[in-house]
Structures are given as structure tokens and as C-alpha cells.
Coordinates of C-alpha atoms and ligand atoms in Angstrom, one line a residue:
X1 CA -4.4 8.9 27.0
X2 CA -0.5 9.9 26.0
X3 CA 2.1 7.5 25.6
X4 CA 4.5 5.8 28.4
X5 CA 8.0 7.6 27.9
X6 CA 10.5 7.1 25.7
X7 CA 13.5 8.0 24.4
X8 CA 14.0 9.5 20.8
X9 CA 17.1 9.1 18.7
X10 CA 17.4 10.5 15.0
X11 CA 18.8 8.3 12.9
X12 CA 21.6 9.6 10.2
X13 CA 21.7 6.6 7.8
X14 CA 19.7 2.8 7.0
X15 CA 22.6 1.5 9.0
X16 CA 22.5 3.9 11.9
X17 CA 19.1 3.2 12.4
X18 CA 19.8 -0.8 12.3
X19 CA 22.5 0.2 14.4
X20 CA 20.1 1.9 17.1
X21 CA 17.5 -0.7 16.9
X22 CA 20.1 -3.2 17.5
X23 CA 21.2 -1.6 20.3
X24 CA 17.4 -0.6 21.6
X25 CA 17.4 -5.0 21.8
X26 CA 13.5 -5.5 20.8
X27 CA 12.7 -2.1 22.7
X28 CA 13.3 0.0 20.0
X29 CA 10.6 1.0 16.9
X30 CA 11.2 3.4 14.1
X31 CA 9.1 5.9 13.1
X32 CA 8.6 7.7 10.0
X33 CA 5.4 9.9 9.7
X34 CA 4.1 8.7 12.7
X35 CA 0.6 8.4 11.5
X36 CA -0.3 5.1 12.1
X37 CA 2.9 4.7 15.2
X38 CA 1.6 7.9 17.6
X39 CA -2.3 6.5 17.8
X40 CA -1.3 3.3 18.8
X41 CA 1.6 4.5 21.4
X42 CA -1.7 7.5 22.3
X43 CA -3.5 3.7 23.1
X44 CA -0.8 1.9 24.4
X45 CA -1.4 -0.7 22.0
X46 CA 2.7 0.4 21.5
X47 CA 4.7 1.2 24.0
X48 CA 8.9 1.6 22.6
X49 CA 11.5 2.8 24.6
X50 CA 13.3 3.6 21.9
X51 CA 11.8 5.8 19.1
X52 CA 14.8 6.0 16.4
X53 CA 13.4 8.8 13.5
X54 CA 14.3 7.1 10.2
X55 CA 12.3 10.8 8.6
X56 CA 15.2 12.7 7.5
X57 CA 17.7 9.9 6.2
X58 CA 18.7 11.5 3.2
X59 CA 18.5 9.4 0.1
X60 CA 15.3 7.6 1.8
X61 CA 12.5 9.5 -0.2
X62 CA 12.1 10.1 -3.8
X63 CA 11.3 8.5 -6.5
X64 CA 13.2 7.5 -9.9
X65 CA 12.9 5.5 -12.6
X66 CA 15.8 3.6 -14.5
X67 CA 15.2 1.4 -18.3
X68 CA 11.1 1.4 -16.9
X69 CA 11.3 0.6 -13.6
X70 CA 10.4 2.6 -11.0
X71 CA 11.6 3.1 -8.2
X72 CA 10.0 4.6 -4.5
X73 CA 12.1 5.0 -1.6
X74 CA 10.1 4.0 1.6
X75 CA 10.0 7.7 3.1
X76 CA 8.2 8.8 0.3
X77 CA 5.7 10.7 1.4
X78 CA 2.0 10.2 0.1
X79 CA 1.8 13.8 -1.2
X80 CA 5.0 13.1 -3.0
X81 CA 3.7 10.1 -5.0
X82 CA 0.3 11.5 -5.8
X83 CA 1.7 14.6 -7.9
X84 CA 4.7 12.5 -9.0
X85 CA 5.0 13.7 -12.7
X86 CA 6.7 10.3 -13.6
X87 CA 4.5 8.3 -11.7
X88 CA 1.1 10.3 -13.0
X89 CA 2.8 9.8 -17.0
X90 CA 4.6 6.2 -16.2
X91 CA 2.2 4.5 -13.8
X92 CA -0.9 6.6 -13.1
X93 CA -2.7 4.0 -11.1
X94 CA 0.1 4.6 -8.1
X95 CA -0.4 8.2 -8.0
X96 CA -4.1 7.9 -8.4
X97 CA -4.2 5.7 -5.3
X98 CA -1.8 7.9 -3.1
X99 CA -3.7 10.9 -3.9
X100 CA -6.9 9.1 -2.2
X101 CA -4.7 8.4 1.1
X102 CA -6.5 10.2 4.1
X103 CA -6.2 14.6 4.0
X104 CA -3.9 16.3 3.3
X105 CA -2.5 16.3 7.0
X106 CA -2.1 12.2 6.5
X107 CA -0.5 13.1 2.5
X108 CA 2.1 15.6 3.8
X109 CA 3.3 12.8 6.9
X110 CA 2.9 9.2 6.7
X111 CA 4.6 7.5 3.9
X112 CA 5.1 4.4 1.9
X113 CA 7.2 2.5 4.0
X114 CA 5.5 2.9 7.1
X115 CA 2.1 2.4 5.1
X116 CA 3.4 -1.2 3.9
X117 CA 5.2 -2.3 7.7
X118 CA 2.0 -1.1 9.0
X119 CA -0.4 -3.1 7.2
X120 CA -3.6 -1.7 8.0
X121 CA -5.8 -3.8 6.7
X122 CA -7.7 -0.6 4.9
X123 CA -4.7 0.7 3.4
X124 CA -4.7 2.0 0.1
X125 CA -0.9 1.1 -1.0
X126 CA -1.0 -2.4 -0.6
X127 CA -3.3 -3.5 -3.3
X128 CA -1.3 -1.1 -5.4
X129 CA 1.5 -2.9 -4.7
X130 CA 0.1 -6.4 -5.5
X131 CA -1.0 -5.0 -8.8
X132 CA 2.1 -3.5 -10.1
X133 CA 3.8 -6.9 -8.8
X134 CA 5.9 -4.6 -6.5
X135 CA 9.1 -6.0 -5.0
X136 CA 9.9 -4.8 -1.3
X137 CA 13.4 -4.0 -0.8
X138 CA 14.5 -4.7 3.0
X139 CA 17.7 -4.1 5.3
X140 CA 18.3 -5.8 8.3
X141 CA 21.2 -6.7 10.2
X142 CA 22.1 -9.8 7.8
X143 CA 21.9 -7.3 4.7
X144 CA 19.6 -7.2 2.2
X145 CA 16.9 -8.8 0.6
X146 CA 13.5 -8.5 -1.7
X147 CA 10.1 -9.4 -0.8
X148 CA 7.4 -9.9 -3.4
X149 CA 4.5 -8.1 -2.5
X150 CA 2.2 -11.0 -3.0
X151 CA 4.1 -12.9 0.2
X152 CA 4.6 -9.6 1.9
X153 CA 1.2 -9.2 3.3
X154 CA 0.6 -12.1 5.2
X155 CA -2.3 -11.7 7.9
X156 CA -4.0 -8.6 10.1
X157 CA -1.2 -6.1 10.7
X158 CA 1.7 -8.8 9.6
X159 CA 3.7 -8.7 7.3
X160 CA 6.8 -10.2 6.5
X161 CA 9.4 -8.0 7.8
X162 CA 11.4 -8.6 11.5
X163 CA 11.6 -6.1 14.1
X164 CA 15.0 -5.3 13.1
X165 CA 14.6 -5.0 9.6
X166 CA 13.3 -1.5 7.9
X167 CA 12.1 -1.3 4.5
X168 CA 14.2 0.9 2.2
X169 CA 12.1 1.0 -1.1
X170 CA 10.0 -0.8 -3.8
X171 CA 10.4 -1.5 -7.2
X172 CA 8.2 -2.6 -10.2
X173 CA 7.6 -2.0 -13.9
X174 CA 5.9 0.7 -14.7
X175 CA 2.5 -0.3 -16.0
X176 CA 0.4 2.5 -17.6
X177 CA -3.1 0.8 -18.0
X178 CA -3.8 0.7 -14.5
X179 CA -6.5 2.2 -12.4
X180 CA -7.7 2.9 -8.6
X181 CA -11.0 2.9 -7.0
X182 CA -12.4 3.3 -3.3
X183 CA -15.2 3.1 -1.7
X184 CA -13.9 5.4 1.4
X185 CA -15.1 5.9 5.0
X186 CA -16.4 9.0 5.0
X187 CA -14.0 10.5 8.0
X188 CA -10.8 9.1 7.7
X189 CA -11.0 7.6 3.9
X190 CA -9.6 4.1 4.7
X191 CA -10.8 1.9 2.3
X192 CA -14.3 0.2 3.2
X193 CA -13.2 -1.8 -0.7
X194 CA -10.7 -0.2 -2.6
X195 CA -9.3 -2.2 -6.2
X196 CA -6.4 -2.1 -7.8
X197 CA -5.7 -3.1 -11.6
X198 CA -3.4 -3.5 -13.8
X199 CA -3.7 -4.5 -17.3
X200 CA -1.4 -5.7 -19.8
X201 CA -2.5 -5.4 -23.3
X202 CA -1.1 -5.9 -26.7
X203 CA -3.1 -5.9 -30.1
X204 CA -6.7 -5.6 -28.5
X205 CA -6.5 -8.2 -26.4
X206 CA -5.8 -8.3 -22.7
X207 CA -2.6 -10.7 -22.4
X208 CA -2.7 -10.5 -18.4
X209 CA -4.2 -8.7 -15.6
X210 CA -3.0 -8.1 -11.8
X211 CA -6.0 -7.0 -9.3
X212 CA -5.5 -6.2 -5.8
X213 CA -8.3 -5.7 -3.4
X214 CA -7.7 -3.7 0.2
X215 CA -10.4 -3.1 3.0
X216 CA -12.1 -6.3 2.6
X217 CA -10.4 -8.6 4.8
X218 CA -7.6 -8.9 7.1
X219 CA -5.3 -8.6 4.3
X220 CA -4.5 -6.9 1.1
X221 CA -5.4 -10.3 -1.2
X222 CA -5.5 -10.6 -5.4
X223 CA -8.6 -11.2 -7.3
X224 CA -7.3 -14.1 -9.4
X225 CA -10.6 -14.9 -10.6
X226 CA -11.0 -11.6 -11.9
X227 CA -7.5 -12.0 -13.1
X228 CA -8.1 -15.3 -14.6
X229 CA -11.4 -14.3 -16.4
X230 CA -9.9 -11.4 -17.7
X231 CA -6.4 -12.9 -19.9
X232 CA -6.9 -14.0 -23.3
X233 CA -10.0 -11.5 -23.9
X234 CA -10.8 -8.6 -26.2
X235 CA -10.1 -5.8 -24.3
X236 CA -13.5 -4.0 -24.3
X237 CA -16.0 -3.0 -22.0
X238 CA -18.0 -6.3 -21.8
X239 CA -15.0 -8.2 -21.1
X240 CA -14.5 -6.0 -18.1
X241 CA -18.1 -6.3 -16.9
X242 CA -18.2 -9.9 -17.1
X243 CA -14.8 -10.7 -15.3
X244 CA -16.0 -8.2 -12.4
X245 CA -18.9 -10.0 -11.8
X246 CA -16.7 -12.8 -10.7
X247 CA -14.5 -10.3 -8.1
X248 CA -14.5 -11.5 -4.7
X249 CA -15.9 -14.8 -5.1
X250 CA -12.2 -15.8 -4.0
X251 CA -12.2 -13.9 -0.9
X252 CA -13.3 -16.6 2.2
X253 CA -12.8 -14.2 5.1
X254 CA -14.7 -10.7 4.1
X255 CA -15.0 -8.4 7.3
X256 CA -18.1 -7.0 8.9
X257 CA -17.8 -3.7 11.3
X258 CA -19.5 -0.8 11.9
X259 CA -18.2 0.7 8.8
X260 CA -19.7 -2.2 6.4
X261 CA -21.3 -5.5 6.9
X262 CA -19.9 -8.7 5.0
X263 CA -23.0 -8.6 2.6
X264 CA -22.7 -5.1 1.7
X265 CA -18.6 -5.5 1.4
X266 CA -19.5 -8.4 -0.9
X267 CA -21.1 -6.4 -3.3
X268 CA -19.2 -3.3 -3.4
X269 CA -16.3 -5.6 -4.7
X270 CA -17.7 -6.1 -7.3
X271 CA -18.8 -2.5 -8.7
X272 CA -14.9 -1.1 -7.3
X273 CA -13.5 -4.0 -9.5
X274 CA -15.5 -2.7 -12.8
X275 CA -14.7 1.0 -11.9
X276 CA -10.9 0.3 -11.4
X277 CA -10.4 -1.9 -14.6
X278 CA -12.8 1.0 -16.8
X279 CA -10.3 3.4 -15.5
X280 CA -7.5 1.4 -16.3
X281 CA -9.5 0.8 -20.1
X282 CA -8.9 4.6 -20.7
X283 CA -5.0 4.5 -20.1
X284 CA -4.8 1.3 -22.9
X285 CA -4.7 4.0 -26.0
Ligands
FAD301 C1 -6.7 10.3 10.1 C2 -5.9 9.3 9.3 C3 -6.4 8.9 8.1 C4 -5.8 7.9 7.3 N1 -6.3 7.6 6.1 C5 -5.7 6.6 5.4 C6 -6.2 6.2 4.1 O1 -7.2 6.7 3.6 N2 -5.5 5.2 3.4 C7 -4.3 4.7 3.9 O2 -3.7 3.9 3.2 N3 -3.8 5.1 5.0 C8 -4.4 6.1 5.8 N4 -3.9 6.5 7.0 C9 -2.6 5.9 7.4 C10 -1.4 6.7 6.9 O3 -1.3 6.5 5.5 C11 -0.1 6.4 7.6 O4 0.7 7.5 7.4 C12 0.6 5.2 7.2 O5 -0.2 4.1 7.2 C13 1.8 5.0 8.0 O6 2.9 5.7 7.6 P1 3.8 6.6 8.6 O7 4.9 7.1 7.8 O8 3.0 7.6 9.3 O9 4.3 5.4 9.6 P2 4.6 5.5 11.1 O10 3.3 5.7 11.9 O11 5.8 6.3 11.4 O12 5.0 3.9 11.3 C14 4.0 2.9 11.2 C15 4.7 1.6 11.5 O13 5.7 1.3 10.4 C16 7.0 1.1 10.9 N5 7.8 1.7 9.9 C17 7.8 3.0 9.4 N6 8.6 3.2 8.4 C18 9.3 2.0 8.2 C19 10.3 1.5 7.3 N7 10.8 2.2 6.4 N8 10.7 0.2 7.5 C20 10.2 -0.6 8.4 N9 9.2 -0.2 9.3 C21 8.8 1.1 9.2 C22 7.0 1.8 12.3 O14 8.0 1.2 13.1 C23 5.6 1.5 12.7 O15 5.5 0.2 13.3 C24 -4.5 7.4 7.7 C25 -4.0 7.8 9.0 C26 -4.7 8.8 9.7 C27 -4.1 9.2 11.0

């Protein structure tokens, strides 16, 4: 199928595009790398009138980091992130995650922002972002605010962002003992479970940990129990296999497709939990 028509307008600036989706009154969507927008206009699962191109704003990719926080502008694309020297020294996990995202057709296009508004349940970023404790910069017409990512993602596809808003950026401290693991679909490398953690450690012991699991359910969720089980404990080995045991015991609403059925979901949790915290073990020295 192709799309219904529309009209395409690039936009010049974050407030030219707020201006033109104003103006577009609820017709309007933006589009970055158009990875996730074009297959559902293809559908008509989308139909806009108004396609304003927020992909050459300048100032709107990059990223930075300033007294250890890091910064990632939202049109970052995925390539961008994954061989990020200051991400790959400061933050490895985030690099490590983007690098997994889809081929390298998908790496060189789609981008952060439109990977977080979009909020495919399977997405690789957003239990990267619950790890790292991201906060999610947003514009609208009222001016700014910031989103934590643990209230960001909010359901199937929904997250907490109005039509008329656009995401400009994330921030978070960088966190160095952090790792990323997938189990991937074997065509389009969605996550079928992919885990996110992030450890902080001080004197051999784990003070506090952040896990965030993707692909499972209809959201991007953390693993508190992991978390939990995890803080006040020798960092070792043992300590990580016995707190991933515990991973998804949390989750209620664990999805079955033709990709994975619940049960099997259910135990890959598990062994992506232990794989993402050994990783993040071997950043601790
Ligand atoms: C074959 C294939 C394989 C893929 N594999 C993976 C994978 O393994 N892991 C993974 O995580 N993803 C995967 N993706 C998704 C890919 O990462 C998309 O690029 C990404 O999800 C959307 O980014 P985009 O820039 O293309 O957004 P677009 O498609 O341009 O936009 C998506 C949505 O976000 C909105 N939007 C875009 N930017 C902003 C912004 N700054 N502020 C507010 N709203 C915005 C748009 O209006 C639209 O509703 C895959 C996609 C394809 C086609």
C-alpha cells in the first residue's frame, strides 16, 4: 500500500516546527528518520497531512558532555551513538545498545527521539534510558519541561509526550559499569528481551543498581527486584547470579507472539539479566 497524500514542510528550528504543527492543528506529525513513521503511513495506521521534517534542524543531533553529564540531542542518529567515543569511554552501556539497533540502513536513519516518541514496545533505547535514569527534555508550545524516563513510558506505543510537543534531548550521568544484552529477532533485531544495567559501586560493594527490561511487555518496565536484590552486596559474580534469578518475577503482563511465547519470554529474562549485569561487572575496574 502507499500512503494518503500529504504535504511536507522542513522545518528550520524547535520553534518552527512547533510553529508548523501548530498551524497543521492535530493534522500535522514530524518526522525524523522516518523508520518507524513511513511503515505505519505505508499501512495507514498514520495518515498526516502535514509531514514537518524536524531532520536537518541544526543543533538537534550530537552529543556532549558537561561536569559528567551527558548529553544526546533527539536527532541523534543510532550510528552516531554506537561509535560515540565519549559515550563508548563515559557510558559504554548506551553505545553498546545503539550499536544493536536494527542494520545499518535503520543506524544511519532513525534516531533517538523518534525511537523514544515511538515507543515500540521492542525498542532497544528505552530500557537504556530507564537504566541510566535519563531525563527527557521536551518543547511544546507552553515551553519546556523534563520527563523522567521512568514516567515517560507509560503503556503500548504511549508515552508521555502531546501531539504538539517534540522531544529535543536527554540527559543523565554518565555511568561506566553498565551493560546491554538482547535476545534479537532474527530479521529485524527488535528485542524479543533485551536488559539494561547499571551498577553503582564503591569499595566492592554494589551501593545501587538501575535494570531496565524492553521487549517483554507492552512497555519498557525496571526490574526492581533485580534492583533490590542486588544493593548492599559484594559485587561478585554470585551476587549477580542470584539477584538474576529473581528478574522478571515483577513483570505481570509478559507478551506472547509469534516471535516468543510468555513461558519462553519468561525465562530468557532471566539469562539477558545475568549477561547484562556480567557485562556491566567488567566495566567496575
Ligand atoms: C527494519 C527495521 C528494524 C528495526 N530494528 C530496531 C531494533 O532492533 N531496535 C530498535 O530499538 N528499533 C528498531 N527499529 C526502529 C528504528 O530504530 C526507528 O528508527 C526508530 O524507532 C524511530 O526513529 P526515527 O527517527 O526513524 O523516527 P520517525 O519514524 O521519523 O518517527 C517516529 C515517531 O516519532 C515521532 N518523532 C520523531 N522524532 C521526534 C521528536 N524529536 N520529538 C517528538 N516526536 C518525534 C514522529 O512524529 C513519529 O510519530 C527498526 C526499524 C526498522 C524499519
Amino acid at each position: 500500500m502507499i500512503s494518503t497524500a500529504f504535504e511536507y514542510s522542513r522545518a528550520t528550528s524547535l520553534d518552527d516546527a512547533l510553529a508548523k504543527l501548530g498551524a497543521a492543528k492535530g493534522s500535522g506529525k514530524l518526522i525524523a528518520g522516518g523508520h518507524s513513521l513511513v511503515p505505519l503511513m505505508k499501512l495507514r495506521l498514520s495518515e498526516p497531512k502535514m509531514l514537518i521534517d524536524i531532520g536537518r534542524i541544526p543543533g538537534l543531533s550530537g552529543v556532549s558532555a558537561k561536569d559528567g553529564t551527558i548529553e544526546i540531542r533527539a536527532g541523534t542518529i543510532h550510528h552516531e551513538v554506537a561509535t560515540s567515543g565519549l559515550l563508548r569511554e563515559a557510558c559504554p552501556m548506551v553505545s553498546e545498545a545503539a550499536g544493536q539497533i536494527g542494520d545499518p540502513q535503520v543506524r544511519n536513519r532513525g534516531t533517538l527521539g523518534g525511537s523514544l516518541a515511538h515507543a515500540d514496545p521492542a525498542a532497544d533505547y528505552p530500557a537504556v534510558m530507564l537504566a541510566v535514569d535519563a531525563d527527557i527534555h521536551v518543547k511544546g508550545p507552553g515551553g519546556w519541561r523534563v520527563v523522567k524516563a521512568h514516567d515517560f513510558f507509560q503503556g503500548l506505543f504511549t508515552v508521555d509526550l502531546a501531539a504538539d510537543e517534540i522531544i529535543a534531548g536527554v540527559q543523565f550521568k554518565a555511568v561506566k559499569a553498565g551493560g546491554y544484552a538482547k535476545l534479537h529477532q532474527r530479521a529485524s533485531h527488535f528485542a524479543i528481551v533485551g536488559v539494561a544495567a547499571a551498577l553503582d559501586v564503591s569499595n566492592g560493594v554494589i551501593r545501587s543498581a538501575r535494570i531496565g527490561l524492553t521487549g517483554a511487555s507492552t512497555h519498557a518496565t525496571r526490574l526492581t527486584e533485580v534492583e533490590q536484590a542486588l544493593a548492599g552486596k559484594p559485587l561478585s559474580m554470585d551476587t549477580v547470579e542470584t539477584a538474576a534469578r529473581l528478574a522478571g518475577g515483577s513483570v505481570s503482563d509478559v507478551n506472547s507472539d509469534i516471535h516468543a511465547s510468555e513461558a519462553y519470554r519468561r525465562a530468557m529474562i532471566p539469562v539477558f539479566t545475568k549477561r547484562a549485569l556480567a557485562r556491566a561487572l567488567t566495566r567496575t575496574q
